[in-house]
Phi, psi and omega in degrees: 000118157252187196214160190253015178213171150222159236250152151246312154231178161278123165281333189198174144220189179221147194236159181267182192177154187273147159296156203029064175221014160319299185289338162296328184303320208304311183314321178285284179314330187260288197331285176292305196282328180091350161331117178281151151258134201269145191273123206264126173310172184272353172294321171254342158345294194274055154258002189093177182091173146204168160267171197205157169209148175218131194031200193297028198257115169237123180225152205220112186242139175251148191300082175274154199286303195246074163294123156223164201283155171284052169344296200269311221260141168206217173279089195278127178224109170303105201229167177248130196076065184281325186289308190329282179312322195285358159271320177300326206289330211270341203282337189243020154103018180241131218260109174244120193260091167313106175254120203231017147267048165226130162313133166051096176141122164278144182209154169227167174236132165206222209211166141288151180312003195235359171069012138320105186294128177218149195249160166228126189219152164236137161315144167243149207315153191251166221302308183293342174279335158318000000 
């Protein structure tokens, strides 16, 4: 089967988040993660939430009536210096679960301050980059 189209990237995702809980995101995405935040046009700006990008990373959490945090499903976010980050993740109180089932790659799993599950991973080096 073929297709007339092809997928290239993620432009973004979005994660849910409680009304009024922007400045925890921010302290977690800008605060922890080093993420800029982004100025959201204004048709959506009032519904609340905001977005943030960091490298080719764009995420975007918007306000839901009946929150609850994402326990299973979440963000696979690709990263370079995965022990850096899970000491930064760790030094400022979010709990990082080390996981070593995915082929060719290391990862942990840790959480946002909203308890919203996010996984993190690096490629591990192929046999010639060793």
């Amino acid at each position: 089967m073929s297709a007339d189209f092809t997928f290239e990237r993620i432009d973004h995702f979005q994660l849910d988040i409680p009304a009024g809980a922007e400045d925890e995101c921010r302290a977690f995405w800008s605060g922890v993660l080093g993420m800029t935040e982004l100025r959201k046009p204004p048709v959506l700006a009032a519904r609340g939430g905001c977005w943030f990008r960091g490298g080719g990373v764009e995420v975007h959490l918007g306000v839901t009536p009946d929150f609850r945090p994402a326990r299973k499903g979440h963000p696979g976010i690709l990263v370079r210096s995965l022990d850096a980050l899970a000491e930064r993740l760790t030094a400022h109180g979010h709990e990082v679960t080390w996981d070593g089932n995915h082929p060719g790659h290391r990862r942990f799993y840790s959480a946002d301050r909203l308890g919203n599950r996010l996984e993190f991973l690096e490629p591990l080096p192929t046999p010639t980059e060793a």
